[in-house]
Structure formats: structure tokens, C-alpha cells
Amino acid sequence: MSFDSFDRKILALLQADSSLPMSVVGERVGLSQSQAWRRVERLEKEGVIVRRVVVLDRMKLGLTVQMFTLVKLNKHSERAGEKFQAAVEQYPEVVEVHTVLGNVDFLLRIVTSDLNAYSKLLSDRLASLPMVQEVQTLISLSAEPGGRGLPVSLSA
């Protein structure tokens, strides 16, 4: 899939603010409203634009602790990984699940209201899963709300 400069500009704009009206998007990238709309519609149909969301400030919601938890499973079977992923996807505190290569099997991004809430999640649910061998936690000291967008200028 290839993208021209108009596609890249549209993606960058919508990634920064998906609520922009198509008239504004078109104006900012040098296209008519209908041309911009057709391109966005194509990017959605092709699965480049997965969904449009609102980015929330976790600190203002009282979710003041963010951590990255590294999980090593005691078995390296596809079934154990699937069961683990299905289990942690039920925990609202787990906002991202990544299967990774290396000394661990999963990287989780977790947000909670405080360290006590994380400790309870860890001891009561996460570490008690039968397939979990080891858990390591890295506490994030800072992050901007919503993070950075993807570098669409680097796309093919």
C-alpha cells in the first residue's frame, strides 16, 4: 500500500485531531472537501484508519500511576499465551498487551489510581494466573497524554 503526500498530510491531521471537519482537512492539505472525504473513506476501507477516538488525560481522571509490566510465562505454548492474553484483556487496568520476543513473553501497559491498586491487581489477579512464571514492573515517571502519533511521513 502506498501513500502520496495528500494521504500523509490527511493522516497526520486526523491523528492529531480526528474531529476536524472534512472542509478544514481539505483546506489544510490543498484538496476540496469532497476529495478529502473520498481519501479518508478509502483509508478507512483499506484499514489504515482503524477508528477515530478521543484521547483522555489519565492524570485528570485520577489514574496517576502508569507502569509497564513484563511477564514471563512458565510454558511456551500457543495455548498458554492465548489463555494469558484472554485473561489480562478482562482487566480494565491493562490498556495495552504486546507479545514480545526476548527474555519475557508479554509487555503490558497498565494504569491505576495508585500503587496500592497496582499491588492488588498484581497479587490478586496477574501473578496468580497459573501460566505466569515471573513478573517485573517498570513504573513510568512521566508521559504526555495520548503519546505521540505515528510518524506517517515515514510510511511507504
PDB file of C-alpha atoms in Angstrom:
ATOM      1  CA  MET A   1       0.000   0.000   0.000  1.00  0.00           C
ATOM      2  CA  SER A   2       1.466   3.362  -0.935  1.00  0.00           C
ATOM      3  CA  PHE A   3       0.532   6.840   0.191  1.00  0.00           C
ATOM      4  CA  ASP A   4       1.026  10.150  -1.536  1.00  0.00           C
ATOM      5  CA  SER A   5       1.728  13.465   0.171  1.00  0.00           C
ATOM      6  CA  PHE A   6      -2.003  14.247   0.451  1.00  0.00           C
ATOM      7  CA  ASP A   7      -2.661  10.936   2.233  1.00  0.00           C
ATOM      8  CA  ARG A   8       0.232  11.551   4.642  1.00  0.00           C
ATOM      9  CA  LYS A   9      -0.965  15.079   5.432  1.00  0.00           C
ATOM     10  CA  ILE A  10      -4.526  13.861   5.977  1.00  0.00           C
ATOM     11  CA  LEU A  11      -3.350  11.063   8.277  1.00  0.00           C
ATOM     12  CA  ALA A  12      -1.176  13.450  10.295  1.00  0.00           C
ATOM     13  CA  LEU A  13      -4.051  15.919  10.691  1.00  0.00           C
ATOM     14  CA  LEU A  14      -6.609  13.301  11.713  1.00  0.00           C
ATOM     15  CA  GLN A  15      -4.148  11.628  14.065  1.00  0.00           C
ATOM     16  CA  ALA A  16      -3.708  14.960  15.850  1.00  0.00           C
ATOM     17  CA  ASP A  17      -7.443  15.788  15.842  1.00  0.00           C
ATOM     18  CA  SER A  18      -9.933  13.314  14.397  1.00  0.00           C
ATOM     19  CA  SER A  19     -12.812  15.724  14.982  1.00  0.00           C
ATOM     20  CA  LEU A  20     -11.689  18.115  12.236  1.00  0.00           C
ATOM     21  CA  PRO A  21     -14.429  18.719   9.674  1.00  0.00           C
ATOM     22  CA  MET A  22     -13.557  17.499   6.167  1.00  0.00           C
ATOM     23  CA  SER A  23     -13.767  21.074   4.901  1.00  0.00           C
ATOM     24  CA  VAL A  24     -10.894  22.012   7.238  1.00  0.00           C
ATOM     25  CA  VAL A  25      -8.928  18.864   6.382  1.00  0.00           C
ATOM     26  CA  GLY A  26      -9.284  19.584   2.669  1.00  0.00           C
ATOM     27  CA  GLU A  27      -8.319  23.221   3.096  1.00  0.00           C
ATOM     28  CA  ARG A  28      -5.214  22.367   5.132  1.00  0.00           C
ATOM     29  CA  VAL A  29      -3.936  19.758   2.678  1.00  0.00           C
ATOM     30  CA  GLY A  30      -4.885  21.576  -0.530  1.00  0.00           C
ATOM     31  CA  LEU A  31      -7.882  19.499  -1.609  1.00  0.00           C
ATOM     32  CA  SER A  32     -11.607  20.093  -1.851  1.00  0.00           C
ATOM     33  CA  GLN A  33     -13.839  18.817   0.932  1.00  0.00           C
ATOM     34  CA  SER A  34     -15.153  16.007  -1.281  1.00  0.00           C
ATOM     35  CA  GLN A  35     -11.648  14.955  -2.397  1.00  0.00           C
ATOM     36  CA  ALA A  36     -10.501  14.849   1.233  1.00  0.00           C
ATOM     37  CA  TRP A  37     -13.598  12.850   2.226  1.00  0.00           C
ATOM     38  CA  ARG A  38     -13.029  10.295  -0.562  1.00  0.00           C
ATOM     39  CA  ARG A  39      -9.419   9.821   0.545  1.00  0.00           C
ATOM     40  CA  VAL A  40     -10.431   9.359   4.182  1.00  0.00           C
ATOM     41  CA  GLU A  41     -13.137   6.917   3.155  1.00  0.00           C
ATOM     42  CA  ARG A  42     -10.557   4.913   1.117  1.00  0.00           C
ATOM     43  CA  LEU A  43      -8.076   4.938   4.025  1.00  0.00           C
ATOM     44  CA  GLU A  44     -10.825   3.607   6.303  1.00  0.00           C
ATOM     45  CA  LYS A  45     -11.849   0.879   3.847  1.00  0.00           C
ATOM     46  CA  GLU A  46      -8.203  -0.177   3.436  1.00  0.00           C
ATOM     47  CA  GLY A  47      -7.848  -0.425   7.218  1.00  0.00           C
ATOM     48  CA  VAL A  48      -5.233   2.319   7.529  1.00  0.00           C
ATOM     49  CA  ILE A  49      -7.616   4.348   9.686  1.00  0.00           C
ATOM     50  CA  VAL A  50      -8.806   1.777  12.213  1.00  0.00           C
ATOM     51  CA  ARG A  51     -11.065   4.015  14.279  1.00  0.00           C
ATOM     52  CA  ARG A  52     -11.381   7.586  15.469  1.00  0.00           C
ATOM     53  CA  VAL A  53     -11.058   8.083  19.200  1.00  0.00           C
ATOM     54  CA  VAL A  54     -10.886  10.699  21.924  1.00  0.00           C
ATOM     55  CA  VAL A  55      -7.595  10.816  23.825  1.00  0.00           C
ATOM     56  CA  LEU A  56      -8.114  11.262  27.563  1.00  0.00           C
ATOM     57  CA  ASP A  57      -5.722  12.708  30.128  1.00  0.00           C
ATOM     58  CA  ARG A  58      -5.274   9.841  32.601  1.00  0.00           C
ATOM     59  CA  MET A  59      -3.967  12.177  35.334  1.00  0.00           C
ATOM     60  CA  LYS A  60      -7.151  14.265  35.251  1.00  0.00           C
ATOM     61  CA  LEU A  61      -9.125  11.027  35.567  1.00  0.00           C
ATOM     62  CA  GLY A  62      -7.217  10.083  38.722  1.00  0.00           C
ATOM     63  CA  LEU A  63      -5.216   7.324  37.011  1.00  0.00           C
ATOM     64  CA  THR A  64      -1.934   8.694  38.326  1.00  0.00           C
ATOM     65  CA  VAL A  65       0.258   5.596  38.040  1.00  0.00           C
ATOM     66  CA  GLN A  66       1.347   4.092  34.748  1.00  0.00           C
ATOM     67  CA  MET A  67       3.618   1.109  34.538  1.00  0.00           C
ATOM     68  CA  PHE A  68       5.000  -1.338  32.044  1.00  0.00           C
ATOM     69  CA  THR A  69       4.823  -4.897  33.287  1.00  0.00           C
ATOM     70  CA  LEU A  70       6.994  -7.621  31.797  1.00  0.00           C
ATOM     71  CA  VAL A  71       5.523 -11.100  32.084  1.00  0.00           C
ATOM     72  CA  LYS A  72       7.291 -14.400  31.548  1.00  0.00           C
ATOM     73  CA  LEU A  73       5.140 -17.493  31.156  1.00  0.00           C
ATOM     74  CA  ASN A  74       6.095 -20.881  32.592  1.00  0.00           C
ATOM     75  CA  LYS A  75       5.130 -22.624  29.335  1.00  0.00           C
ATOM     76  CA  HIS A  76       5.907 -21.522  25.823  1.00  0.00           C
ATOM     77  CA  SER A  77       2.896 -22.915  24.057  1.00  0.00           C
ATOM     78  CA  GLU A  78       0.471 -21.046  21.864  1.00  0.00           C
ATOM     79  CA  ARG A  79      -2.377 -22.126  24.137  1.00  0.00           C
ATOM     80  CA  ALA A  80      -0.727 -20.692  27.285  1.00  0.00           C
ATOM     81  CA  GLY A  81      -0.168 -17.385  25.512  1.00  0.00           C
ATOM     82  CA  GLU A  82      -3.753 -17.261  24.297  1.00  0.00           C
ATOM     83  CA  LYS A  83      -5.101 -18.032  27.772  1.00  0.00           C
ATOM     84  CA  PHE A  84      -2.889 -15.371  29.337  1.00  0.00           C
ATOM     85  CA  GLN A  85      -3.906 -12.751  26.800  1.00  0.00           C
ATOM     86  CA  ALA A  86      -7.595 -13.581  27.197  1.00  0.00           C
ATOM     87  CA  ALA A  87      -7.273 -13.274  30.980  1.00  0.00           C
ATOM     88  CA  VAL A  88      -5.471  -9.910  31.061  1.00  0.00           C
ATOM     89  CA  GLU A  89      -7.773  -8.398  28.453  1.00  0.00           C
ATOM     90  CA  GLN A  90     -10.510  -8.729  31.095  1.00  0.00           C
ATOM     91  CA  TYR A  91      -8.617  -6.382  33.443  1.00  0.00           C
ATOM     92  CA  PRO A  92      -9.622  -2.764  32.729  1.00  0.00           C
ATOM     93  CA  GLU A  93      -6.297  -1.534  34.142  1.00  0.00           C
ATOM     94  CA  VAL A  94      -4.426  -3.284  31.321  1.00  0.00           C
ATOM     95  CA  VAL A  95      -4.678  -0.823  28.446  1.00  0.00           C
ATOM     96  CA  GLU A  96      -2.173  -2.465  26.070  1.00  0.00           C
ATOM     97  CA  VAL A  97      -0.973  -6.049  25.608  1.00  0.00           C
ATOM     98  CA  HIS A  98       2.089  -6.794  23.489  1.00  0.00           C
ATOM     99  CA  THR A  99       3.520 -10.213  22.715  1.00  0.00           C
ATOM    100  CA  VAL A 100       7.296  -9.733  22.598  1.00  0.00           C
ATOM    101  CA  LEU A 101      10.499 -11.573  21.795  1.00  0.00           C
ATOM    102  CA  GLY A 102      13.315 -11.785  24.324  1.00  0.00           C
ATOM    103  CA  ASN A 103      13.591 -12.800  27.956  1.00  0.00           C
ATOM    104  CA  VAL A 104       9.875 -12.205  28.565  1.00  0.00           C
ATOM    105  CA  ASP A 105       6.716 -13.127  26.676  1.00  0.00           C
ATOM    106  CA  PHE A 106       4.415 -10.139  27.194  1.00  0.00           C
ATOM    107  CA  LEU A 107       4.674  -6.412  27.808  1.00  0.00           C
ATOM    108  CA  LEU A 108       1.621  -4.843  29.425  1.00  0.00           C
ATOM    109  CA  ARG A 109       0.877  -1.142  29.808  1.00  0.00           C
ATOM    110  CA  ILE A 110      -1.165  -0.707  32.957  1.00  0.00           C
ATOM    111  CA  VAL A 111      -2.754   2.381  34.515  1.00  0.00           C
ATOM    112  CA  THR A 112      -4.115   2.565  38.047  1.00  0.00           C
ATOM    113  CA  SER A 113      -5.123   5.186  40.580  1.00  0.00           C
ATOM    114  CA  ASP A 114      -2.177   4.447  42.872  1.00  0.00           C
ATOM    115  CA  LEU A 115       0.463   1.873  43.754  1.00  0.00           C
ATOM    116  CA  ASN A 116      -1.874   0.085  46.168  1.00  0.00           C
ATOM    117  CA  ALA A 117      -4.320  -0.542  43.316  1.00  0.00           C
ATOM    118  CA  TYR A 118      -1.478  -1.949  41.203  1.00  0.00           C
ATOM    119  CA  SER A 119      -0.261  -4.110  44.075  1.00  0.00           C
ATOM    120  CA  LYS A 120      -3.763  -5.559  44.446  1.00  0.00           C
ATOM    121  CA  LEU A 121      -4.016  -6.216  40.688  1.00  0.00           C
ATOM    122  CA  LEU A 122      -0.617  -7.874  40.731  1.00  0.00           C
ATOM    123  CA  SER A 123      -1.150 -10.118  43.738  1.00  0.00           C
ATOM    124  CA  ASP A 124      -4.857 -10.935  43.361  1.00  0.00           C
ATOM    125  CA  ARG A 125      -5.088 -11.386  39.604  1.00  0.00           C
ATOM    126  CA  LEU A 126      -1.974 -11.128  37.480  1.00  0.00           C
ATOM    127  CA  ALA A 127       0.630 -13.107  39.433  1.00  0.00           C
ATOM    128  CA  SER A 128      -1.945 -15.707  40.430  1.00  0.00           C
ATOM    129  CA  LEU A 129      -2.596 -16.779  36.838  1.00  0.00           C
ATOM    130  CA  PRO A 130      -1.367 -20.387  36.581  1.00  0.00           C
ATOM    131  CA  MET A 131       0.738 -19.814  33.456  1.00  0.00           C
ATOM    132  CA  VAL A 132       2.679 -16.848  34.910  1.00  0.00           C
ATOM    133  CA  GLN A 133       6.218 -17.620  35.998  1.00  0.00           C
ATOM    134  CA  GLU A 134       7.654 -14.145  36.591  1.00  0.00           C
ATOM    135  CA  VAL A 135       6.507 -10.526  36.626  1.00  0.00           C
ATOM    136  CA  GLN A 136       8.689  -7.416  36.519  1.00  0.00           C
ATOM    137  CA  THR A 137       7.371  -3.873  36.720  1.00  0.00           C
ATOM    138  CA  LEU A 138       8.759  -0.606  35.408  1.00  0.00           C
ATOM    139  CA  ILE A 139       6.966   2.470  36.765  1.00  0.00           C
ATOM    140  CA  SER A 140       6.677   5.352  34.315  1.00  0.00           C
ATOM    141  CA  LEU A 141       7.581   8.708  35.847  1.00  0.00           C
ATOM    142  CA  SER A 142       6.188  10.823  33.024  1.00  0.00           C
ATOM    143  CA  ALA A 143       4.297  10.681  29.759  1.00  0.00           C
ATOM    144  CA  GLU A 144       2.329  13.131  27.681  1.00  0.00           C
ATOM    145  CA  PRO A 145      -1.414  12.485  27.381  1.00  0.00           C
ATOM    146  CA  GLY A 146      -2.089  10.267  24.392  1.00  0.00           C
ATOM    147  CA  GLY A 147       1.551   9.918  23.483  1.00  0.00           C
ATOM    148  CA  ARG A 148       2.872  10.819  20.089  1.00  0.00           C
ATOM    149  CA  GLY A 149       1.247   9.950  16.831  1.00  0.00           C
ATOM    150  CA  LEU A 150       2.729   7.557  14.310  1.00  0.00           C
ATOM    151  CA  PRO A 151       5.388   9.030  12.004  1.00  0.00           C
ATOM    152  CA  VAL A 152       3.233   9.000   8.871  1.00  0.00           C
ATOM    153  CA  SER A 153       5.946  10.882   6.966  1.00  0.00           C
ATOM    154  CA  LEU A 154       7.991   7.651   7.066  1.00  0.00           C
ATOM    155  CA  SER A 155       5.253   5.489   5.522  1.00  0.00           C
ATOM    156  CA  ALA A 156       5.769   3.786   2.188  1.00  0.00           C
TER     157      ALA A 156
END
